[in-house]
XYZ file of C-alpha atoms in Angstrom:
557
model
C -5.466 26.106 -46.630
C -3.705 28.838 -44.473
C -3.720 28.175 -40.815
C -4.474 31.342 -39.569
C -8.281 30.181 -41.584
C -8.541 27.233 -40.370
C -7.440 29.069 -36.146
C -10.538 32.151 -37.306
C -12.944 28.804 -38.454
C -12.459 26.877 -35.447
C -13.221 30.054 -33.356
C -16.237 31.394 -35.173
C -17.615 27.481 -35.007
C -17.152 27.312 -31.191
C -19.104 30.245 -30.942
C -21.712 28.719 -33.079
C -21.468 25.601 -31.046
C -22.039 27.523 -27.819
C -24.982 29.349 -28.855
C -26.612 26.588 -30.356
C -26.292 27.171 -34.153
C -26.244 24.963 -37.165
C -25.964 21.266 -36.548
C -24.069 21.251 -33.108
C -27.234 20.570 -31.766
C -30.068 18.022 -32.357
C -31.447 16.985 -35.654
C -27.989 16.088 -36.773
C -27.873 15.095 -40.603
C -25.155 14.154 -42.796
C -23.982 14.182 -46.301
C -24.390 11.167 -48.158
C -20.715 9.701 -49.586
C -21.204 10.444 -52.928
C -21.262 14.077 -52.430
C -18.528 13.959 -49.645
C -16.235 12.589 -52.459
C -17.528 14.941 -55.324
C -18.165 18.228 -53.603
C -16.185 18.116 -50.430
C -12.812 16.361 -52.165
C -13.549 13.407 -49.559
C -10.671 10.567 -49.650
C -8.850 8.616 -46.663
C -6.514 6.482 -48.748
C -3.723 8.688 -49.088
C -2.272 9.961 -45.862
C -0.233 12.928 -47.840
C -3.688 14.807 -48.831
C -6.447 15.999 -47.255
C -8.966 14.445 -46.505
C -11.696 16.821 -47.725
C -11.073 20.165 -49.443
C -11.613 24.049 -48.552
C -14.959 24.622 -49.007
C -15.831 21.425 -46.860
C -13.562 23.188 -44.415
C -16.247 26.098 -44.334
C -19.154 24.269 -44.138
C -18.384 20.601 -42.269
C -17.431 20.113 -38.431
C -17.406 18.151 -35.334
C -17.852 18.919 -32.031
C -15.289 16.699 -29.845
C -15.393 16.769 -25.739
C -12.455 16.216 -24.211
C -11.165 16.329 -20.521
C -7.526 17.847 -20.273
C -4.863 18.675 -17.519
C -4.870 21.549 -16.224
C -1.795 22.728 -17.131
C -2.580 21.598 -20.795
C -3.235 24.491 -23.292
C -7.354 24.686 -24.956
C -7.080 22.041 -27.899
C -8.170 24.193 -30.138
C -4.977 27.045 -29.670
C -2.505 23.687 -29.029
C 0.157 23.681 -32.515
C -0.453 19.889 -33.150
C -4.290 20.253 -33.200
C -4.079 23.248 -36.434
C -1.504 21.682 -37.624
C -3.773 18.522 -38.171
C -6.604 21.047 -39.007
C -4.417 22.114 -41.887
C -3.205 18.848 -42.916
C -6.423 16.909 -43.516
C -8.908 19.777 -43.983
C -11.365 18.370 -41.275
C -12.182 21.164 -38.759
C -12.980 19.949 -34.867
C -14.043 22.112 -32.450
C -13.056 21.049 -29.143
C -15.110 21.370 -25.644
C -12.422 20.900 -23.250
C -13.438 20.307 -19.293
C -11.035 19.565 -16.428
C -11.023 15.652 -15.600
C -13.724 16.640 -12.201
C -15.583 17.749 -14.573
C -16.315 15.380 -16.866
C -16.323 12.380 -14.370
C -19.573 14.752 -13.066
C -21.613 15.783 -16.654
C -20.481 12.002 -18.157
C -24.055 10.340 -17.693
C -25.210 13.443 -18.495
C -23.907 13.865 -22.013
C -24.796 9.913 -22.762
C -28.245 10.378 -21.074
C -29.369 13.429 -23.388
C -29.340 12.693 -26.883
C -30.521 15.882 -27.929
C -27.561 17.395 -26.973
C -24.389 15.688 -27.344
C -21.386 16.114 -29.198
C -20.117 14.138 -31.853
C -17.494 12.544 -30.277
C -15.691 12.014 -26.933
C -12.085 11.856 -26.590
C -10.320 10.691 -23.548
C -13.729 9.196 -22.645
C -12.349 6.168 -20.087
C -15.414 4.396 -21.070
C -15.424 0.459 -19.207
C -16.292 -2.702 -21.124
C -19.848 -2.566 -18.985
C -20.335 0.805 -20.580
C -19.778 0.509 -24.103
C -21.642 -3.290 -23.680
C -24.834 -0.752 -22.362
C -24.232 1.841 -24.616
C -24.068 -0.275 -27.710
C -27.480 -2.216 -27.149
C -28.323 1.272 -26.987
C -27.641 2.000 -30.353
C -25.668 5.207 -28.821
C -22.277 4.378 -30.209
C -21.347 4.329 -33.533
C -19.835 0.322 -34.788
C -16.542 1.671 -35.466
C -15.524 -1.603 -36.823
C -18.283 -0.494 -39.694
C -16.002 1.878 -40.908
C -12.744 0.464 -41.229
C -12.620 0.872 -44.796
C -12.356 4.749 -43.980
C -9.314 3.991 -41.344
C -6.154 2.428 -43.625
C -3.864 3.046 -40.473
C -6.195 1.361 -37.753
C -7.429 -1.347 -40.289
C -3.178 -2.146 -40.925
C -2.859 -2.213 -37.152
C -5.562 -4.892 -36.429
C -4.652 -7.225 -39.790
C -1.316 -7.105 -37.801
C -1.919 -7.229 -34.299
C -5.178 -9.366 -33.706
C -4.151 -9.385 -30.137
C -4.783 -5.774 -30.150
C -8.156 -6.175 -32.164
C -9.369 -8.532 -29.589
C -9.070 -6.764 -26.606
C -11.534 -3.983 -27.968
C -14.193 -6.668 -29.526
C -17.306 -6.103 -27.343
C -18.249 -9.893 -26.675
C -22.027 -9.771 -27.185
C -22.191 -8.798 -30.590
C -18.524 -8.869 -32.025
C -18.319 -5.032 -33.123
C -15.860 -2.279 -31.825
C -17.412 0.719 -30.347
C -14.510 2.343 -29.293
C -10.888 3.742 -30.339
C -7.369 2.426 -28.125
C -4.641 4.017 -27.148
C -1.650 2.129 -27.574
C 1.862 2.767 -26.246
C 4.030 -0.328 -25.864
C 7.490 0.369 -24.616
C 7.840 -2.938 -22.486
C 7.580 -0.313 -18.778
C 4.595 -1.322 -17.525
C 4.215 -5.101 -16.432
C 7.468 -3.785 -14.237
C 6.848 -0.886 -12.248
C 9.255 -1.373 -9.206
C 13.347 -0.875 -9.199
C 15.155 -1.629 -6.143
C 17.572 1.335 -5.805
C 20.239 1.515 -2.669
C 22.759 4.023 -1.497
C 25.425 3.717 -2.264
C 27.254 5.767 -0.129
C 25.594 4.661 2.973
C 26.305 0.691 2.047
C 30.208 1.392 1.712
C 29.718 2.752 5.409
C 28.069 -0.422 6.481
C 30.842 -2.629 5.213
C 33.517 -0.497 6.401
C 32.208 -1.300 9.860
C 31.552 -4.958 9.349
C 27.649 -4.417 9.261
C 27.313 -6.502 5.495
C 28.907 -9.460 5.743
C 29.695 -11.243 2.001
C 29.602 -8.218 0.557
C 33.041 -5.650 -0.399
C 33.194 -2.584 -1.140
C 33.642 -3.292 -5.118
C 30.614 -4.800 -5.346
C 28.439 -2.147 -4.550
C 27.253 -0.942 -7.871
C 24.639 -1.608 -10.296
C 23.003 -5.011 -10.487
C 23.777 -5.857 -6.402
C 22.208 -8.834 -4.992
C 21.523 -9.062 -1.355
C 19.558 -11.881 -0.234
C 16.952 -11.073 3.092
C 19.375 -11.267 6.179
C 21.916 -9.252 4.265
C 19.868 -6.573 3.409
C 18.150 -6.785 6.817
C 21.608 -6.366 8.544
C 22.274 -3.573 6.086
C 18.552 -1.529 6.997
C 19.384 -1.804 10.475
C 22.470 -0.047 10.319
C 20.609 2.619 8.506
C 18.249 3.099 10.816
C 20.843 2.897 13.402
C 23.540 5.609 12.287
C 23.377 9.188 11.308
C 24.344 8.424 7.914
C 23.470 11.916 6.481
C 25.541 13.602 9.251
C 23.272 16.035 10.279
C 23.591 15.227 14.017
C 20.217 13.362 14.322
C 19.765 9.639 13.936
C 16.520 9.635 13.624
C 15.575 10.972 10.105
C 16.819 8.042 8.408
C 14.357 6.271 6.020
C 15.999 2.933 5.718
C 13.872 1.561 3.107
C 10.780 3.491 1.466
C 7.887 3.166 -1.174
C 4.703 4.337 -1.717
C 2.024 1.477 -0.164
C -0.330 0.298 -3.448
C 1.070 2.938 -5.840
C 1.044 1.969 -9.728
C 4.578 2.455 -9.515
C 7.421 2.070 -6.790
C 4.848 -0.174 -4.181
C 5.469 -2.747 -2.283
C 4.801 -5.447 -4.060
C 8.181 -6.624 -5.081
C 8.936 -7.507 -1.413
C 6.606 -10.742 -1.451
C 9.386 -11.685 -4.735
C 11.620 -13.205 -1.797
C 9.162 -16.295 -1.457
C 9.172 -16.697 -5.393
C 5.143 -14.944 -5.691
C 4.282 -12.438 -8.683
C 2.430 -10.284 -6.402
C 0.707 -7.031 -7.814
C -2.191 -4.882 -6.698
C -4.799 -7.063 -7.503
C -2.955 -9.796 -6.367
C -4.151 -11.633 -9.827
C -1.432 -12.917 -12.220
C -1.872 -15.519 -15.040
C 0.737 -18.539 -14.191
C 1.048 -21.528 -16.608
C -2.365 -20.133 -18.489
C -4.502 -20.027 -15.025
C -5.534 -17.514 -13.410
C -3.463 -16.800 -9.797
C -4.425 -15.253 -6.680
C -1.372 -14.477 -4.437
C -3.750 -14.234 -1.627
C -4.244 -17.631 -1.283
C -1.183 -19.166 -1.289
C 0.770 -20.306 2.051
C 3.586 -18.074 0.999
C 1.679 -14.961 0.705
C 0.965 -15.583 4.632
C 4.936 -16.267 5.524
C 6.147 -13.278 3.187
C 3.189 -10.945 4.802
C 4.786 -11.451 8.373
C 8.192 -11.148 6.666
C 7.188 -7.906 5.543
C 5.576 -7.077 9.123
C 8.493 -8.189 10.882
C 10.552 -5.153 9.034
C 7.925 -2.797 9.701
C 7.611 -3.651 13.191
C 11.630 -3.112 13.519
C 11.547 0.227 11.996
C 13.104 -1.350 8.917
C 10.248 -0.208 6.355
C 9.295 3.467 6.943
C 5.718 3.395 8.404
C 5.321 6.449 6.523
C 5.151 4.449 3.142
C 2.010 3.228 4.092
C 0.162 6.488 4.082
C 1.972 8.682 2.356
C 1.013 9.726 -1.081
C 3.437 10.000 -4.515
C 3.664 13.592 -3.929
C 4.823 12.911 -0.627
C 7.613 10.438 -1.358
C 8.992 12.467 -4.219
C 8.844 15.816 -2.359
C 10.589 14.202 0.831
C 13.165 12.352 -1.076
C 14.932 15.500 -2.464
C 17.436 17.512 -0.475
C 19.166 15.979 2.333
C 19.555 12.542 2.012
C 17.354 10.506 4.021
C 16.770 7.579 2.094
C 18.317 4.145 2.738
C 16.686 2.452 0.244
C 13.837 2.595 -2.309
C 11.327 1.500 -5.152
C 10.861 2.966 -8.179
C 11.052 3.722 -11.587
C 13.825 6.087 -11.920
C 16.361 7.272 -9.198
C 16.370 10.868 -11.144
C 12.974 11.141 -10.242
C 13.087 10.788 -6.367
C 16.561 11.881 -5.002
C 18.553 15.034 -5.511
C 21.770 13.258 -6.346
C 20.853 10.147 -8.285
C 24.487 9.191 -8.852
C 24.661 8.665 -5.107
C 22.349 5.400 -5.895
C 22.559 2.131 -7.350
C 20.217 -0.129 -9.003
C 19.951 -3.553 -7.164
C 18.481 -7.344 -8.394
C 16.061 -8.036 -6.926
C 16.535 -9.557 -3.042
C 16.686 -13.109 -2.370
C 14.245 -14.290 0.272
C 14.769 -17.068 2.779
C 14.552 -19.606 0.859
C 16.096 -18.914 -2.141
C 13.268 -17.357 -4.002
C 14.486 -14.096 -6.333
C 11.654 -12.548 -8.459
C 9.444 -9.227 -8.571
C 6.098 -8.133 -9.164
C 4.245 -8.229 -12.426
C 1.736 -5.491 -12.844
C -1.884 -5.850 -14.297
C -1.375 -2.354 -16.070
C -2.280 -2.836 -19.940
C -0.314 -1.066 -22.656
C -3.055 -0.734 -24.973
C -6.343 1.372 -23.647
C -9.822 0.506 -24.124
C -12.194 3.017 -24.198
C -10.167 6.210 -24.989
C -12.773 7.713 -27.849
C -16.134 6.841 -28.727
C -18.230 8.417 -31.514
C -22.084 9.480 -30.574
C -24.213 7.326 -33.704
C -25.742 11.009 -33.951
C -22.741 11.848 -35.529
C -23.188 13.350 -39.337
C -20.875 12.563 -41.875
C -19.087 9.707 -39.028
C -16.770 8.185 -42.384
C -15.475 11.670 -42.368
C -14.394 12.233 -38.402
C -13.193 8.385 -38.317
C -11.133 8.919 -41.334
C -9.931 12.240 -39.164
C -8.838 10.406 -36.020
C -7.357 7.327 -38.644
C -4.528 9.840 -38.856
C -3.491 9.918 -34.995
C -2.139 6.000 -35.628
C 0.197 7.651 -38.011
C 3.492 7.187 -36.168
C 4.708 10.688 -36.714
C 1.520 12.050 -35.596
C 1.224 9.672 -32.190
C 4.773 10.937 -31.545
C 3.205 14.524 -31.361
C 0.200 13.472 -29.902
C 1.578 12.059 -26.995
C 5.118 14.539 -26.808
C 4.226 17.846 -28.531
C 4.518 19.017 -31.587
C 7.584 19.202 -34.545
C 9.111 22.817 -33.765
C 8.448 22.931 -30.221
C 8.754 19.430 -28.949
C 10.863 17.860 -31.291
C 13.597 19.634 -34.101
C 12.625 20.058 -37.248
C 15.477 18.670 -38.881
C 15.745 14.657 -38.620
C 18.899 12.536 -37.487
C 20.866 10.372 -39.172
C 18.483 7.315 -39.322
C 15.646 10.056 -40.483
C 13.961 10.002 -36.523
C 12.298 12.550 -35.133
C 14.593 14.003 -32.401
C 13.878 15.825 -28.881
C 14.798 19.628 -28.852
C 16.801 20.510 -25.812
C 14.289 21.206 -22.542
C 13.656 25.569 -22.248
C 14.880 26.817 -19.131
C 12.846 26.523 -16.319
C 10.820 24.195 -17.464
C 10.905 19.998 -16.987
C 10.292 17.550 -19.691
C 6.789 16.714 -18.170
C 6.140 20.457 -18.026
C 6.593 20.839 -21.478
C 5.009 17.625 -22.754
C 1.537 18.344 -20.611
C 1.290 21.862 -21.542
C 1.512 20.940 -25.455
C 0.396 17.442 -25.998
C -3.240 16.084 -26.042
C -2.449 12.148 -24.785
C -5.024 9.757 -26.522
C -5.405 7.755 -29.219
C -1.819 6.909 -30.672
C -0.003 3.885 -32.218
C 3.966 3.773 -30.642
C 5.194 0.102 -30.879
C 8.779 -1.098 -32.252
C 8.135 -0.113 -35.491
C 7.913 3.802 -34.220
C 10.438 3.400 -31.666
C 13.285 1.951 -34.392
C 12.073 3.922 -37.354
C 10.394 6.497 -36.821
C 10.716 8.679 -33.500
C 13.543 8.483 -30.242
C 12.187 7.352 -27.084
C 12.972 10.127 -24.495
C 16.234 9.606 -22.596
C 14.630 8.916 -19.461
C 12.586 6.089 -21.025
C 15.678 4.935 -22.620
C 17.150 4.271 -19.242
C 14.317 2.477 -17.049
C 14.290 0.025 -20.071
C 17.824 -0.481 -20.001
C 17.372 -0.957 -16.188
C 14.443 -3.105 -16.579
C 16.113 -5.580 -19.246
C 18.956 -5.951 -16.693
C 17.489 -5.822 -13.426
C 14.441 -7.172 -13.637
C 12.969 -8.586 -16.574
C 15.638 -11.724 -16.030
C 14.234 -12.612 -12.859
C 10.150 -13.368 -14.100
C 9.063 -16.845 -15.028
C 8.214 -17.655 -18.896
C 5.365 -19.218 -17.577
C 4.350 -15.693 -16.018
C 1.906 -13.112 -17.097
C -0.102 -10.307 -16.358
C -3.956 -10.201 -16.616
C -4.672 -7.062 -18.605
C -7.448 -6.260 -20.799
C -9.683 -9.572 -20.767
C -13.835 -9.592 -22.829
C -15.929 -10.304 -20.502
C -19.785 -10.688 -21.340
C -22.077 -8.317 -19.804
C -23.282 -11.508 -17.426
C -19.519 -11.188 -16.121
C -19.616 -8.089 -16.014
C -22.441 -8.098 -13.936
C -20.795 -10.583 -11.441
C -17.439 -8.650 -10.986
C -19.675 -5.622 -10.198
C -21.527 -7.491 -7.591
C -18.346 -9.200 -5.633
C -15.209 -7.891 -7.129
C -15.806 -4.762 -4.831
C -16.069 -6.097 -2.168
C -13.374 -8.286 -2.412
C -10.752 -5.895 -2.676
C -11.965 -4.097 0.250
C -11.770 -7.348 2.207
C -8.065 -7.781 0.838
C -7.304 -4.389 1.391
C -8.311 -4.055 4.785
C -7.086 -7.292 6.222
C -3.480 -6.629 4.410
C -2.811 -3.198 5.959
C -3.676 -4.615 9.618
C -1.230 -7.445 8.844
C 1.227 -5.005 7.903
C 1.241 -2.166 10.479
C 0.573 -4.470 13.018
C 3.046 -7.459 13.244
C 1.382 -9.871 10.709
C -1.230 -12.626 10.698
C -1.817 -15.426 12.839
C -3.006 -18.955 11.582
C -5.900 -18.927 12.626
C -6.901 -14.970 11.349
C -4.777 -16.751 8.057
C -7.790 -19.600 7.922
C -10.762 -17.274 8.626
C -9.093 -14.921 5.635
C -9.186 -17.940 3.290
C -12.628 -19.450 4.588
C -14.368 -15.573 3.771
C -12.711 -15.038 0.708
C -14.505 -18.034 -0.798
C -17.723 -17.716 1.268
C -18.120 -14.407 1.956
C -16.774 -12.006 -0.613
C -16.955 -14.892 -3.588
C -13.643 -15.122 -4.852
C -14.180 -18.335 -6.522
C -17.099 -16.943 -8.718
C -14.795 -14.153 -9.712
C -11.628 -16.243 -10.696
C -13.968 -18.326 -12.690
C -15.125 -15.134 -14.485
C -11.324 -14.123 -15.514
C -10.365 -17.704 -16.158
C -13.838 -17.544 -18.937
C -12.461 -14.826 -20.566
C -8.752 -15.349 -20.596
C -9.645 -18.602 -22.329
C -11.758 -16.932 -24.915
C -8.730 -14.075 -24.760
């Protein structure tokens, strides 16, 4: 099949779907299997052929919603979208809306069942919604129709861990497909990076004691008087030497960000701390909130505020912000992040430290709740016709090379055509004015993928960048997190826990949230404001009742 056909098909279909033709509407029926396999050429067990033939091309679709980014070219005109067209035969015609948009018609499309499509991909759907949804009878038992999915079927025989996180709990079925991307980023979202020009200027004049100018390169440790010596004389000094001494930033991060927040400050007094403040230690579940040292490393934290040490500014400002103010003239001291290359104009004039030492010793960092494998991602309408068909379609996006151009872009524009050496696919040099991210979001759906080790040593090279936050990571950070130590990700919870994390967990983060910034901005927490915090969180906004609920399921987990 030519793809200029299958481009003219799509086309002529979306104008069907639009105007209501055929079986894009209601009254959906399908095609039994037997004539799927002996008219339409229907098969799904060998990834090199089709999976139906050209006349089933002409006469079978699917209609697929999808939000997008904005700068993201229309699915149907993006190169890896034909090019899968071509490959398996299956033709999709894809609704895309902007991400407002869809967050505004979703109850819509699940509330009128005369009009949906077949399928929704990036549909974010919750554990509480596909639990509703499937005692419904609205989504299609994907786990039904395994048989019809080699790739995903491979994946769970060898991953249960994997399989288990997408198992609704009530009845034991799967109802919708993941997206999984492990690279090992994630559970570590903060770096500690330092200038390194302005710390050589701080020694020089006796400002860091313990500390020469040799040892001011990658993998630094500072415990918390040296580096509070060492702010000070940032905020102190014009060290940018443009006259003014006030436009210093001695140490900056963006307050509750997924990435580059503040949570690996509470690491001096030896806490986990993340966003939720939940972490699994020694198989239990953890709030840092209630511990005595979240209190002493909270007016720690306050007392650097307070001093002009932390930029009040990284309390309200937003990612945007931080990025857009960190290029140019140097004004940064210090800051968290992923990736110097990201934030600062001249990212050789930083180093990456270990993480600080707090007063008593204590050295670790923050372990995020941020799951590598998403829930939710695509869910099939049981109004679907011909479902073994568009399963056995999206089967093929756990194909390694296809996730790699799924998530990246496309062979030709993306990545080079010709392999390297170990037969990987290989990144084509960035286009002139253009960024990597640029290129990627213009060209790439996202979704449902499968990129683990195997893809990552076999099959396709991680992008440089990625390369070096890992390397970073390994060094600078992973080292310094207990064994004992884990995040609390992707947990089943029954619909009866559901139920009670939607009627407290709310407002308990609002009670932590508010409560935490006041400490912060305004010179910490008193005892006694410390014991009313603890006596509300367990009779006011029910925190018990909701560690008991993640404690349930991480046990069943």
């Amino acid at each position: 099949m030519k793809k200029i056909v299958t481009v003219v098909s799509v086309t002529a279909l979306a104008l069907c779907a639009l105007t209501s033709c055929g079986k894009q509407k209601g009254g959906k029926k399908g095609t039994g299997l037997d004539t799927l396999v002996s008219d339409y050429g229907f098969q799904w067990t060998d990834p090199a052929k089709p999976i139906l033939n050209e006349k089933a091309a002409q006469e079978i679709s699917f209609s697929v919603y999808s939000s997008k980014n904005a700068s993201a070219l229309d699915y149907n005109d993006m190169l890896v979208m034909q090019n899968l067209a071509e490959s398996t035969g299956v033709s999709v015609i894809w609704e895309n809306v902007s991400e407002s948009v869809y967050a505004q018609q979703k109850n819509l499309i699940f509330g009128d069942a005369n009009n949906r499509p077949d399928a929704i991909y990036h549909a974010g759907m919750s554990s509480g919604e596909i639990i509703k949804y499937a005692k419904r009878k609205v989504l299609v038992p994907i786990s039904d129709y395994l048989e019809y999915m080699p790739n995903l079927r491979k994946i769970f025989e060898e991953r249960p861990d994997i399989r288990s996180q997408l198992v609704n709990v009530e009845d034991g079925k799967i109802y919708s497909l993941p997206r999984i991307e492990e690279m090992g980023l994630l559970q570590n979202p903060n770096l500690l990076f330092l200038n390194k020009a302005w710390t050589i200027k701080a020694i020089q004049a006796g400002r860091l004691p313990g500390v020469q100018e040799a040892d001011v390169k990658d993998g630094l440790t500072l415990n918390a008087s040296q580096m509070e010596s060492l702010l000070t004389y940032f905020r102190d000094n014009d060290m940018n030497g443009n006259g003014k001494a006030d436009d210093e930033r001695p140490l900056n991060f963006v307050y509750n960000n997924w990435q580059g927040n503040q949570c690996d400050l509470y690491g001096m007094f030896g806490l986990n701390d993340n966003l939720e403040h939940r972490i699994i230690v020694d198989g239990k579940v953890t709030y840092t909130i209630t511990d005595e040292r979240f209190k002493e490393a909270t007016n720690f934290i306050a007392g650097w505020v307070d001093k002009g040490l932390i930029d009040k500014v990284s309390f309200e400002q937003s990612q945007d912000n931080f990025l857009a103010n960190g290029k140019g003239l140097e004004t940064y001291g210090a800051f968290y992040w992923w990736e110097s290359e990201t934030v600062v104009s001249n990212p050789g004039n930083y180093i990456t430290m270990n993480p600080l030492v707090g007063p008593h010793g204590d050295q670790t960092i923050c372990v995020s709740n941020n799951p590598e494998v998403g829930i939710g991602e695509v869910v099939v309408f049981s109004s679907c016709p011909n479902v073994e068909v568009l399963l056995a379609y999206f089967d093929r996006y756990y194909d390694p090379e296809i996730s790699a151009q799924i998530n990246y872009g496309p062979i030709g524009i993306v990545y080079e055509e010709a392999r390297d050496e170990k037969g990987m696919l290989v990144q084509k040099p960035i286009p002139d004015g253009m960024t990597s991210d640029e290129l990627r979001l213009q060209n790439a759906p996202f979704g449902i993928i499968y990129l683990s080790d195997y893809a990552w040593n076999n099959v396709v090279n991680m992008e440089p960048r990625a390369k070096l936050r890992l390397e970073r990571l390994r060094k600078h950070a992973k080292p310094f997190v207990g064994k004992t130590v884990l995040p609390c990700g992707n947990l089943p919870f029954t619909m009866e826990e559901l139920n009670t994390l939607s009627t407290y967990e709310t407002n308990l983060n609002d009670y932590v949230r508010t409560n935490l910034i006041k400490w912060l901005m305004k010179g910490g927490v008193s005892d006694a404001d410390w014991n009313k915090f603890q006596k509300e969180m367990t009779e006011k906004v029910y925190l018990n009742e909701i560690r008991t609920v993640y404690q349930n399921a991480y046990d069943r987990f």
